[in-house]
Amino acid sequence: MAIKSVLRMGEASLLQVAERVENFNTPELNILIQDMHDTMKNEEGAGLAAPQIGVGLQVVIFGVEQNARYPDAEDVPYTVLINPTIKPLTKETEEDWEGCLSVPGMRGMVPRFSRIHYQGYDQYGNVIRRDVVGFHARVVQHECDHLQGILYPMRITNFRTFGFTDVLFPG
Ligand code: NI
């Protein structure tokens, strides 16, 4: 069990494109994923990408069940997703609030595709293929953006929605 510190926006490495994982189920990969899991749980995040703990590999994890940060979000199964690709299944986008452990204390409204297909691998190299909608689709798009060096504030179209969580949502 190792809780890592999460890099914050401004760190140059968060803007880099992550590299593909070539070998699955290695001790190094499994430790990375355990560390990411422990760190995400500790921070009560909905997802985490390896670059956020300083590892430039295409690994994301996500999952939500009754998360204190996202009380209204539907459940998303805990997933380890490696070398992911995303295909939008619609041109339709929807706006909703996002936050990020690398942008602590803030929220903003971000447009995302409402239906996507994603695929990738779990840590053992098994293929994962899913068609998802809504919050699940949003989380995947957010986490996969990290692998391209994109943080959610770069996706905000109306900066009037960007602010500090406790000011936006008092009480
Ligand atoms: Ni994030």
CSV table of N, CA and C and ligand atoms in Angstrom, one decimal:
chain,number,residue,atom,x,y,z
A,1,MET,N,0.8,-1.2,0.0
A,1,MET,CA,0.0,0.0,0.0
A,1,MET,C,0.9,1.2,0.0
A,2,ALA,N,0.7,2.1,-1.0
A,2,ALA,CA,1.5,3.3,-1.1
A,2,ALA,C,0.6,4.4,-1.6
A,3,ILE,N,0.4,5.4,-0.8
A,3,ILE,CA,-0.3,6.6,-1.3
A,3,ILE,C,0.7,7.6,-1.8
A,4,LYS,N,0.6,7.9,-3.1
A,4,LYS,CA,1.5,8.9,-3.8
A,4,LYS,C,0.9,10.3,-3.7
A,5,SER,N,1.8,11.3,-3.8
A,5,SER,CA,1.2,12.6,-3.9
A,5,SER,C,0.8,12.9,-5.4
A,6,VAL,N,-0.2,13.6,-5.5
A,6,VAL,CA,-0.8,13.9,-6.9
A,6,VAL,C,-0.2,15.2,-7.4
A,7,LEU,N,0.4,15.1,-8.6
A,7,LEU,CA,0.9,16.4,-9.2
A,7,LEU,C,-0.2,17.3,-9.5
A,8,ARG,N,0.1,18.6,-9.3
A,8,ARG,CA,-0.9,19.6,-9.6
A,8,ARG,C,-0.6,20.4,-10.9
A,9,MET,N,-1.7,20.9,-11.4
A,9,MET,CA,-1.6,21.7,-12.6
A,9,MET,C,-0.5,22.8,-12.5
A,10,GLY,N,0.3,22.9,-13.6
A,10,GLY,CA,1.4,23.7,-13.6
A,10,GLY,C,2.7,22.9,-13.7
A,11,GLU,N,2.6,21.6,-13.3
A,11,GLU,CA,3.7,20.6,-13.5
A,11,GLU,C,3.8,20.3,-14.9
A,12,ALA,N,5.0,20.5,-15.5
A,12,ALA,CA,5.2,20.3,-16.9
A,12,ALA,C,4.8,18.9,-17.4
A,13,SER,N,5.1,17.9,-16.5
A,13,SER,CA,4.9,16.5,-17.0
A,13,SER,C,3.4,16.2,-17.2
A,14,LEU,N,2.5,16.9,-16.6
A,14,LEU,CA,1.1,16.7,-16.8
A,14,LEU,C,0.7,17.1,-18.2
A,15,LEU,N,1.5,17.8,-18.9
A,15,LEU,CA,1.2,18.2,-20.3
A,15,LEU,C,1.8,17.3,-21.3
A,16,GLN,N,2.5,16.3,-20.9
A,16,GLN,CA,3.1,15.4,-21.9
A,16,GLN,C,2.2,14.2,-22.3
A,17,VAL,N,2.5,13.7,-23.5
A,17,VAL,CA,1.7,12.6,-24.0
A,17,VAL,C,2.4,11.3,-23.4
A,18,ALA,N,1.5,10.4,-22.8
A,18,ALA,CA,2.0,9.2,-22.1
A,18,ALA,C,2.4,8.1,-23.1
A,19,GLU,N,3.3,7.3,-22.7
A,19,GLU,CA,3.7,6.2,-23.6
A,19,GLU,C,2.9,4.9,-23.4
A,20,ARG,N,2.8,4.1,-24.4
A,20,ARG,CA,2.1,2.9,-24.3
A,20,ARG,C,2.8,1.9,-23.4
A,21,VAL,N,1.9,1.1,-22.7
A,21,VAL,CA,2.5,0.0,-22.0
A,21,VAL,C,2.7,-1.2,-22.9
A,22,GLU,N,3.9,-1.8,-22.8
A,22,GLU,CA,4.3,-2.9,-23.7
A,22,GLU,C,4.1,-4.2,-23.1
A,23,ASN,N,4.3,-4.3,-21.8
A,23,ASN,CA,4.3,-5.6,-21.1
A,23,ASN,C,3.3,-5.6,-20.0
A,24,PHE,N,2.4,-6.6,-20.0
A,24,PHE,CA,1.3,-6.6,-19.0
A,24,PHE,C,1.7,-7.6,-17.8
A,25,ASN,N,1.0,-7.4,-16.7
A,25,ASN,CA,1.1,-8.2,-15.5
A,25,ASN,C,2.6,-8.4,-15.1
A,26,THR,N,3.3,-7.3,-15.2
A,26,THR,CA,4.7,-7.3,-14.6
A,26,THR,C,4.6,-6.7,-13.2
A,27,PRO,N,5.6,-7.0,-12.4
A,27,PRO,CA,5.6,-6.5,-11.0
A,27,PRO,C,5.6,-5.0,-11.0
A,28,GLU,N,6.3,-4.3,-11.9
A,28,GLU,CA,6.3,-2.8,-12.0
A,28,GLU,C,4.9,-2.3,-12.3
A,29,LEU,N,4.2,-2.9,-13.2
A,29,LEU,CA,2.9,-2.5,-13.6
A,29,LEU,C,1.9,-2.7,-12.5
A,30,ASN,N,2.0,-3.9,-11.8
A,30,ASN,CA,1.0,-4.2,-10.8
A,30,ASN,C,1.2,-3.3,-9.6
A,31,ILE,N,2.5,-2.9,-9.3
A,31,ILE,CA,2.7,-2.0,-8.2
A,31,ILE,C,2.2,-0.6,-8.5
A,32,LEU,N,2.4,-0.2,-9.8
A,32,LEU,CA,1.9,1.1,-10.2
A,32,LEU,C,0.4,1.2,-10.0
A,33,ILE,N,-0.3,0.1,-10.4
A,33,ILE,CA,-1.8,0.1,-10.4
A,33,ILE,C,-2.2,0.1,-8.9
A,34,GLN,N,-1.5,-0.7,-8.1
A,34,GLN,CA,-1.9,-0.7,-6.6
A,34,GLN,C,-1.7,0.7,-6.0
A,35,ASP,N,-0.6,1.4,-6.4
A,35,ASP,CA,-0.3,2.7,-5.9
A,35,ASP,C,-1.4,3.7,-6.4
A,36,MET,N,-1.8,3.6,-7.6
A,36,MET,CA,-2.8,4.4,-8.2
A,36,MET,C,-4.2,4.2,-7.4
A,37,HIS,N,-4.5,2.9,-7.2
A,37,HIS,CA,-5.7,2.6,-6.5
A,37,HIS,C,-5.7,3.2,-5.1
A,38,ASP,N,-4.6,3.0,-4.4
A,38,ASP,CA,-4.5,3.5,-3.0
A,38,ASP,C,-4.6,5.0,-3.0
A,39,THR,N,-4.0,5.7,-3.9
A,39,THR,CA,-4.0,7.1,-4.0
A,39,THR,C,-5.4,7.7,-4.3
A,40,MET,N,-6.0,7.0,-5.3
A,40,MET,CA,-7.4,7.5,-5.7
A,40,MET,C,-8.3,7.3,-4.5
A,41,LYS,N,-8.3,6.2,-3.8
A,41,LYS,CA,-9.1,5.9,-2.6
A,41,LYS,C,-8.9,7.0,-1.5
A,42,ASN,N,-7.6,7.2,-1.3
A,42,ASN,CA,-7.2,8.2,-0.2
A,42,ASN,C,-7.8,9.6,-0.5
A,43,GLU,N,-7.8,9.9,-1.8
A,43,GLU,CA,-8.2,11.3,-2.2
A,43,GLU,C,-9.7,11.3,-2.6
A,44,GLU,N,-10.4,10.1,-2.5
A,44,GLU,CA,-11.8,10.0,-2.8
A,44,GLU,C,-12.1,10.5,-4.2
A,45,GLY,N,-11.2,10.1,-5.1
A,45,GLY,CA,-11.4,10.5,-6.5
A,45,GLY,C,-12.2,9.5,-7.3
A,46,ALA,N,-12.7,9.9,-8.4
A,46,ALA,CA,-13.5,9.1,-9.3
A,46,ALA,C,-12.6,8.4,-10.3
A,47,GLY,N,-11.4,8.9,-10.5
A,47,GLY,CA,-10.4,8.3,-11.4
A,47,GLY,C,-9.0,8.9,-11.2
A,48,LEU,N,-8.1,8.2,-11.8
A,48,LEU,CA,-6.7,8.7,-11.7
A,48,LEU,C,-5.9,8.2,-12.9
A,49,ALA,N,-5.1,9.0,-13.4
A,49,ALA,CA,-4.2,8.6,-14.5
A,49,ALA,C,-2.8,8.6,-14.1
A,50,ALA,N,-2.0,7.6,-14.6
A,50,ALA,CA,-0.6,7.4,-14.1
A,50,ALA,C,0.2,8.7,-14.2
A,51,PRO,N,0.1,9.6,-15.2
A,51,PRO,CA,0.9,10.8,-15.2
A,51,PRO,C,0.6,11.7,-14.0
A,52,GLN,N,-0.5,11.6,-13.3
A,52,GLN,CA,-0.8,12.4,-12.2
A,52,GLN,C,0.0,12.0,-11.0
A,53,ILE,N,0.6,10.8,-11.0
A,53,ILE,CA,1.6,10.4,-9.9
A,53,ILE,C,3.0,10.3,-10.5
A,54,GLY,N,3.2,11.0,-11.6
A,54,GLY,CA,4.5,11.1,-12.2
A,54,GLY,C,5.0,10.0,-13.0
A,55,VAL,N,4.1,9.1,-13.5
A,55,VAL,CA,4.5,8.0,-14.4
A,55,VAL,C,3.9,8.2,-15.7
A,56,GLY,N,4.7,8.4,-16.7
A,56,GLY,CA,4.2,8.7,-18.1
A,56,GLY,C,3.8,7.5,-18.9
A,57,LEU,N,2.9,6.7,-18.4
A,57,LEU,CA,2.4,5.5,-19.1
A,57,LEU,C,0.9,5.6,-19.3
A,58,GLN,N,0.4,5.0,-20.3
A,58,GLN,CA,-1.0,5.0,-20.6
A,58,GLN,C,-1.8,4.1,-19.8
A,59,VAL,N,-1.9,4.5,-18.5
A,59,VAL,CA,-2.7,3.7,-17.5
A,59,VAL,C,-3.6,4.6,-16.8
A,60,VAL,N,-4.9,4.3,-16.8
A,60,VAL,CA,-5.9,5.0,-16.0
A,60,VAL,C,-6.7,4.0,-15.2
A,61,ILE,N,-7.2,4.5,-14.0
A,61,ILE,CA,-8.1,3.7,-13.3
A,61,ILE,C,-9.3,4.6,-13.0
A,62,PHE,N,-10.5,4.0,-12.8
A,62,PHE,CA,-11.6,4.8,-12.4
A,62,PHE,C,-12.7,3.9,-11.8
A,63,GLY,N,-13.6,4.5,-11.2
A,63,GLY,CA,-14.7,3.7,-10.6
A,63,GLY,C,-15.4,4.6,-9.5
A,64,VAL,N,-16.7,4.4,-9.4
A,64,VAL,CA,-17.4,5.2,-8.5
A,64,VAL,C,-18.5,4.4,-7.9
A,65,GLU,N,-18.5,4.2,-6.6
A,65,GLU,CA,-19.7,3.8,-5.9
A,65,GLU,C,-19.9,4.7,-4.7
A,66,GLN,N,-21.0,5.3,-4.7
A,66,GLN,CA,-21.4,6.2,-3.6
A,66,GLN,C,-20.2,7.0,-3.1
A,67,ASN,N,-19.6,7.8,-4.1
A,67,ASN,CA,-18.5,8.6,-3.8
A,67,ASN,C,-18.9,9.9,-3.2
A,68,ALA,N,-18.2,10.3,-2.1
A,68,ALA,CA,-18.6,11.6,-1.4
A,68,ALA,C,-18.5,12.8,-2.3
A,69,ARG,N,-17.5,12.7,-3.2
A,69,ARG,CA,-17.3,13.9,-4.1
A,69,ARG,C,-18.3,14.0,-5.2
A,70,TYR,N,-19.0,12.8,-5.5
A,70,TYR,CA,-19.9,12.8,-6.6
A,70,TYR,C,-21.2,12.1,-6.1
A,71,PRO,N,-21.9,12.7,-5.2
A,71,PRO,CA,-23.1,12.0,-4.6
A,71,PRO,C,-24.2,11.6,-5.5
A,72,ASP,N,-24.3,12.4,-6.6
A,72,ASP,CA,-25.4,12.1,-7.6
A,72,ASP,C,-25.0,11.3,-8.8
A,73,ALA,N,-23.7,10.9,-8.8
A,73,ALA,CA,-23.3,10.1,-10.0
A,73,ALA,C,-23.7,8.7,-9.9
A,74,GLU,N,-24.1,8.1,-11.1
A,74,GLU,CA,-24.4,6.7,-11.1
A,74,GLU,C,-23.1,5.9,-10.9
A,75,ASP,N,-23.3,4.6,-10.5
A,75,ASP,CA,-22.1,3.8,-10.3
A,75,ASP,C,-21.4,3.5,-11.6
A,76,VAL,N,-20.1,3.5,-11.5
A,76,VAL,CA,-19.2,3.1,-12.6
A,76,VAL,C,-18.3,2.0,-12.0
A,77,PRO,N,-18.2,0.9,-12.7
A,77,PRO,CA,-17.4,-0.2,-12.1
A,77,PRO,C,-16.0,0.1,-12.1
A,78,TYR,N,-15.3,-0.4,-11.0
A,78,TYR,CA,-13.9,-0.1,-10.9
A,78,TYR,C,-13.2,-0.8,-12.1
A,79,THR,N,-12.4,0.0,-12.8
A,79,THR,CA,-11.7,-0.4,-14.0
A,79,THR,C,-10.3,0.0,-14.1
A,80,VAL,N,-9.4,-0.9,-14.5
A,80,VAL,CA,-8.1,-0.5,-14.9
A,80,VAL,C,-8.0,-0.6,-16.4
A,81,LEU,N,-7.6,0.5,-17.0
A,81,LEU,CA,-7.7,0.6,-18.5
A,81,LEU,C,-6.3,1.1,-19.0
A,82,ILE,N,-5.7,0.3,-19.8
A,82,ILE,CA,-4.4,0.5,-20.3
A,82,ILE,C,-4.4,0.7,-21.8
A,83,ASN,N,-3.6,1.6,-22.3
A,83,ASN,CA,-3.5,1.9,-23.8
A,83,ASN,C,-4.9,2.1,-24.4
A,84,PRO,N,-5.7,3.0,-23.8
A,84,PRO,CA,-7.1,3.1,-24.2
A,84,PRO,C,-7.2,3.9,-25.5
A,85,THR,N,-8.3,3.6,-26.2
A,85,THR,CA,-8.7,4.4,-27.3
A,85,THR,C,-10.2,4.7,-27.1
A,86,ILE,N,-10.7,5.9,-27.6
A,86,ILE,CA,-12.1,6.3,-27.4
A,86,ILE,C,-12.6,6.6,-28.8
A,87,LYS,N,-13.8,6.1,-29.1
A,87,LYS,CA,-14.5,6.5,-30.3
A,87,LYS,C,-15.9,7.1,-29.9
A,88,PRO,N,-16.2,8.4,-30.2
A,88,PRO,CA,-17.5,8.9,-29.9
A,88,PRO,C,-18.6,8.1,-30.7
A,89,LEU,N,-19.7,7.9,-30.1
A,89,LEU,CA,-20.8,7.2,-30.8
A,89,LEU,C,-21.9,8.2,-31.3
A,90,THR,N,-21.6,9.4,-31.0
A,90,THR,CA,-22.6,10.5,-31.3
A,90,THR,C,-21.8,11.8,-31.4
A,91,LYS,N,-22.3,12.8,-32.1
A,91,LYS,CA,-21.7,14.1,-32.1
A,91,LYS,C,-22.2,14.9,-31.0
A,92,GLU,N,-23.2,14.4,-30.3
A,92,GLU,CA,-23.9,15.1,-29.2
A,92,GLU,C,-23.0,15.2,-28.0
A,93,THR,N,-22.9,16.4,-27.5
A,93,THR,CA,-22.1,16.6,-26.2
A,93,THR,C,-23.1,17.0,-25.1
A,94,GLU,N,-22.6,16.8,-23.9
A,94,GLU,CA,-23.4,17.4,-22.8
A,94,GLU,C,-22.4,18.0,-21.8
A,95,GLU,N,-22.9,19.1,-21.2
A,95,GLU,CA,-22.0,19.8,-20.2
A,95,GLU,C,-22.3,19.3,-18.8
A,96,ASP,N,-21.3,19.1,-18.0
A,96,ASP,CA,-21.6,18.8,-16.6
A,96,ASP,C,-20.3,19.2,-15.8
A,97,TRP,N,-20.4,19.2,-14.5
A,97,TRP,CA,-19.3,19.6,-13.6
A,97,TRP,C,-18.2,18.6,-13.6
A,98,GLU,N,-17.0,19.1,-13.6
A,98,GLU,CA,-15.9,18.2,-13.4
A,98,GLU,C,-14.9,18.8,-12.4
A,99,GLY,N,-14.2,17.9,-11.7
A,99,GLY,CA,-13.1,18.3,-10.9
A,99,GLY,C,-11.9,17.4,-11.2
A,100,CYS,N,-10.8,17.7,-10.6
A,100,CYS,CA,-9.6,16.8,-10.9
A,100,CYS,C,-8.7,16.9,-9.7
A,101,LEU,N,-8.1,15.8,-9.3
A,101,LEU,CA,-7.2,15.8,-8.2
A,101,LEU,C,-6.0,16.6,-8.5
A,102,SER,N,-5.7,16.9,-9.7
A,102,SER,CA,-4.6,17.8,-10.1
A,102,SER,C,-4.9,19.3,-10.1
A,103,VAL,N,-6.2,19.5,-9.9
A,103,VAL,CA,-6.7,20.9,-9.8
A,103,VAL,C,-7.6,21.0,-8.6
A,104,PRO,N,-7.0,20.9,-7.4
A,104,PRO,CA,-7.7,20.7,-6.2
A,104,PRO,C,-8.6,21.9,-5.8
A,105,GLY,N,-9.8,21.7,-5.3
A,105,GLY,CA,-10.6,22.7,-4.8
A,105,GLY,C,-11.4,23.5,-5.9
A,106,MET,N,-11.4,23.0,-7.1
A,106,MET,CA,-12.1,23.7,-8.2
A,106,MET,C,-13.0,22.8,-8.9
A,107,ARG,N,-14.0,23.5,-9.6
A,107,ARG,CA,-14.9,22.8,-10.5
A,107,ARG,C,-15.1,23.6,-11.7
A,108,GLY,N,-15.5,22.9,-12.8
A,108,GLY,CA,-15.9,23.7,-14.0
A,108,GLY,C,-16.8,22.8,-14.9
A,109,MET,N,-17.6,23.5,-15.7
A,109,MET,CA,-18.5,22.8,-16.6
A,109,MET,C,-17.7,22.4,-17.9
A,110,VAL,N,-17.7,21.1,-18.2
A,110,VAL,CA,-17.0,20.6,-19.4
A,110,VAL,C,-17.9,19.9,-20.3
A,111,PRO,N,-17.8,20.2,-21.6
A,111,PRO,CA,-18.6,19.5,-22.6
A,111,PRO,C,-17.9,18.1,-22.9
A,112,ARG,N,-18.6,17.1,-22.9
A,112,ARG,CA,-18.1,15.7,-23.3
A,112,ARG,C,-19.1,15.0,-24.2
A,113,PHE,N,-18.6,14.1,-25.0
A,113,PHE,CA,-19.5,13.3,-25.8
A,113,PHE,C,-20.4,12.5,-24.9
A,114,SER,N,-21.6,12.4,-25.2
A,114,SER,CA,-22.5,11.7,-24.3
A,114,SER,C,-22.5,10.2,-24.5
A,115,ARG,N,-22.1,9.7,-25.6
A,115,ARG,CA,-22.0,8.2,-25.8
A,115,ARG,C,-20.7,7.9,-26.5
A,116,ILE,N,-19.9,7.0,-25.9
A,116,ILE,CA,-18.7,6.6,-26.5
A,116,ILE,C,-18.5,5.1,-26.5
A,117,HIS,N,-17.6,4.7,-27.4
A,117,HIS,CA,-17.1,3.3,-27.3
A,117,HIS,C,-15.6,3.5,-26.8
A,118,TYR,N,-15.2,2.7,-25.8
A,118,TYR,CA,-13.8,2.7,-25.5
A,118,TYR,C,-13.3,1.3,-25.5
A,119,GLN,N,-12.0,1.2,-25.7
A,119,GLN,CA,-11.3,-0.1,-25.6
A,119,GLN,C,-9.9,0.1,-25.1
A,120,GLY,N,-9.4,-1.0,-24.6
A,120,GLY,CA,-8.0,-1.0,-24.0
A,120,GLY,C,-7.8,-2.3,-23.4
A,121,TYR,N,-6.9,-2.4,-22.4
A,121,TYR,CA,-6.6,-3.6,-21.8
A,121,TYR,C,-6.6,-3.5,-20.3
A,122,ASP,N,-6.9,-4.6,-19.6
A,122,ASP,CA,-6.7,-4.6,-18.1
A,122,ASP,C,-5.2,-4.9,-17.8
A,123,GLN,N,-4.9,-5.0,-16.6
A,123,GLN,CA,-3.4,-5.1,-16.2
A,123,GLN,C,-2.8,-6.4,-16.6
A,124,TYR,N,-3.7,-7.4,-17.0
A,124,TYR,CA,-3.3,-8.8,-17.4
A,124,TYR,C,-3.2,-8.9,-18.9
A,125,GLY,N,-3.6,-7.8,-19.6
A,125,GLY,CA,-3.6,-7.9,-21.0
A,125,GLY,C,-4.9,-8.3,-21.7
A,126,ASN,N,-5.9,-8.5,-20.9
A,126,ASN,CA,-7.3,-8.9,-21.4
A,126,ASN,C,-7.9,-7.6,-22.0
A,127,VAL,N,-8.5,-7.8,-23.2
A,127,VAL,CA,-9.2,-6.7,-23.9
A,127,VAL,C,-10.4,-6.3,-23.1
A,128,ILE,N,-10.6,-5.0,-23.0
A,128,ILE,CA,-11.8,-4.4,-22.5
A,128,ILE,C,-12.5,-3.6,-23.6
A,129,ARG,N,-13.7,-3.8,-23.9
A,129,ARG,CA,-14.5,-3.1,-24.9
A,129,ARG,C,-15.8,-2.7,-24.3
A,130,ARG,N,-16.2,-1.4,-24.3
A,130,ARG,CA,-17.4,-1.0,-23.7
A,130,ARG,C,-18.1,0.1,-24.5
A,131,ASP,N,-19.4,0.1,-24.6
A,131,ASP,CA,-20.2,1.3,-25.0
A,131,ASP,C,-20.8,1.9,-23.8
A,132,VAL,N,-20.6,3.1,-23.5
A,132,VAL,CA,-21.1,3.7,-22.3
A,132,VAL,C,-21.6,5.1,-22.6
A,133,VAL,N,-22.4,5.6,-21.6
A,133,VAL,CA,-23.1,6.9,-21.7
A,133,VAL,C,-22.8,7.7,-20.4
A,134,GLY,N,-23.2,8.9,-20.5
A,134,GLY,CA,-23.4,9.7,-19.2
A,134,GLY,C,-22.1,9.9,-18.4
A,135,PHE,N,-22.2,9.7,-17.1
A,135,PHE,CA,-21.1,9.9,-16.2
A,135,PHE,C,-20.0,9.0,-16.5
A,136,HIS,N,-20.3,7.7,-16.8
A,136,HIS,CA,-19.2,6.7,-17.1
A,136,HIS,C,-18.4,7.2,-18.3
A,137,ALA,N,-19.1,7.7,-19.4
A,137,ALA,CA,-18.4,8.2,-20.6
A,137,ALA,C,-17.6,9.5,-20.2
A,138,ARG,N,-18.1,10.3,-19.3
A,138,ARG,CA,-17.4,11.5,-18.9
A,138,ARG,C,-16.1,11.2,-18.2
A,139,VAL,N,-16.2,10.2,-17.3
A,139,VAL,CA,-15.0,9.9,-16.5
A,139,VAL,C,-13.9,9.3,-17.4
A,140,VAL,N,-14.3,8.5,-18.3
A,140,VAL,CA,-13.3,7.9,-19.2
A,140,VAL,C,-12.7,9.0,-20.1
A,141,GLN,N,-13.5,9.9,-20.6
A,141,GLN,CA,-12.9,11.0,-21.5
A,141,GLN,C,-12.0,11.8,-20.6
A,142,HIS,N,-12.3,12.1,-19.4
A,142,HIS,CA,-11.5,13.0,-18.5
A,142,HIS,C,-10.2,12.2,-18.3
A,143,GLU,N,-10.2,11.0,-17.9
A,143,GLU,CA,-9.0,10.3,-17.5
A,143,GLU,C,-8.1,10.1,-18.8
A,144,CYS,N,-8.7,9.7,-19.9
A,144,CYS,CA,-7.9,9.5,-21.1
A,144,CYS,C,-7.3,10.8,-21.6
A,145,ASP,N,-7.9,11.9,-21.4
A,145,ASP,CA,-7.3,13.2,-21.7
A,145,ASP,C,-6.0,13.4,-21.0
A,146,HIS,N,-5.9,12.9,-19.7
A,146,HIS,CA,-4.6,13.0,-19.0
A,146,HIS,C,-3.5,12.4,-19.8
A,147,LEU,N,-3.8,11.3,-20.5
A,147,LEU,CA,-2.7,10.6,-21.2
A,147,LEU,C,-2.3,11.4,-22.5
A,148,GLN,N,-3.1,12.4,-22.9
A,148,GLN,CA,-2.7,13.3,-24.0
A,148,GLN,C,-2.2,14.6,-23.4
A,149,GLY,N,-2.0,14.7,-22.2
A,149,GLY,CA,-1.5,16.0,-21.6
A,149,GLY,C,-2.6,17.1,-21.5
A,150,ILE,N,-3.8,16.6,-21.5
A,150,ILE,CA,-4.9,17.6,-21.4
A,150,ILE,C,-5.6,17.6,-20.1
A,151,LEU,N,-5.7,18.7,-19.4
A,151,LEU,CA,-6.4,18.8,-18.2
A,151,LEU,C,-7.8,19.5,-18.4
A,152,TYR,N,-8.8,19.2,-17.6
A,152,TYR,CA,-10.2,19.6,-17.9
A,152,TYR,C,-10.3,21.1,-18.1
A,153,PRO,N,-9.6,21.9,-17.4
A,153,PRO,CA,-9.8,23.4,-17.7
A,153,PRO,C,-9.5,23.8,-19.1
A,154,MET,N,-8.7,23.0,-19.8
A,154,MET,CA,-8.5,23.3,-21.2
A,154,MET,C,-9.7,23.0,-22.1
A,155,ARG,N,-10.7,22.2,-21.5
A,155,ARG,CA,-11.9,21.9,-22.3
A,155,ARG,C,-13.1,22.8,-22.0
A,156,ILE,N,-12.9,23.6,-21.0
A,156,ILE,CA,-14.0,24.5,-20.6
A,156,ILE,C,-14.3,25.5,-21.7
A,157,THR,N,-15.5,25.7,-22.0
A,157,THR,CA,-15.9,26.6,-23.1
A,157,THR,C,-16.5,27.9,-22.5
A,158,ASN,N,-17.1,27.8,-21.3
A,158,ASN,CA,-17.7,29.0,-20.6
A,158,ASN,C,-17.0,29.1,-19.3
A,159,PHE,N,-16.0,30.0,-19.2
A,159,PHE,CA,-15.2,30.2,-18.0
A,159,PHE,C,-16.0,30.8,-16.9
A,160,ARG,N,-17.2,31.3,-17.2
A,160,ARG,CA,-18.1,31.7,-16.1
A,160,ARG,C,-18.5,30.6,-15.1
A,161,THR,N,-18.3,29.4,-15.6
A,161,THR,CA,-18.6,28.2,-14.8
A,161,THR,C,-17.4,27.7,-14.0
A,162,PHE,N,-16.3,28.3,-14.1
A,162,PHE,CA,-15.1,27.8,-13.5
A,162,PHE,C,-14.8,28.5,-12.2
A,163,GLY,N,-14.7,27.7,-11.1
A,163,GLY,CA,-14.5,28.4,-9.8
A,163,GLY,C,-14.2,27.4,-8.7
A,164,PHE,N,-14.1,28.0,-7.5
A,164,PHE,CA,-13.7,27.2,-6.3
A,164,PHE,C,-15.0,26.5,-5.9
A,165,THR,N,-14.8,25.2,-5.5
A,165,THR,CA,-15.9,24.3,-5.2
A,165,THR,C,-16.7,24.9,-4.0
A,166,ASP,N,-16.0,25.4,-3.0
A,166,ASP,CA,-16.8,25.8,-1.8
A,166,ASP,C,-17.6,27.1,-2.1
A,167,VAL,N,-17.1,27.9,-3.1
A,167,VAL,CA,-17.9,29.1,-3.5
A,167,VAL,C,-19.0,28.8,-4.4
A,168,LEU,N,-18.7,27.9,-5.4
A,168,LEU,CA,-19.8,27.4,-6.3
A,168,LEU,C,-20.9,26.7,-5.6
A,169,PHE,N,-20.5,25.9,-4.6
A,169,PHE,CA,-21.5,25.0,-3.9
A,169,PHE,C,-21.4,25.3,-2.4
A,170,PRO,N,-21.9,26.4,-2.0
A,170,PRO,CA,-21.8,26.7,-0.5
A,170,PRO,C,-22.7,25.8,0.3
A,171,GLY,N,-22.2,25.5,1.5
A,171,GLY,CA,-23.0,24.6,2.4
A,171,GLY,C,-22.8,23.2,1.9
B,1,NI,NI,-8.2,14.5,-13.6
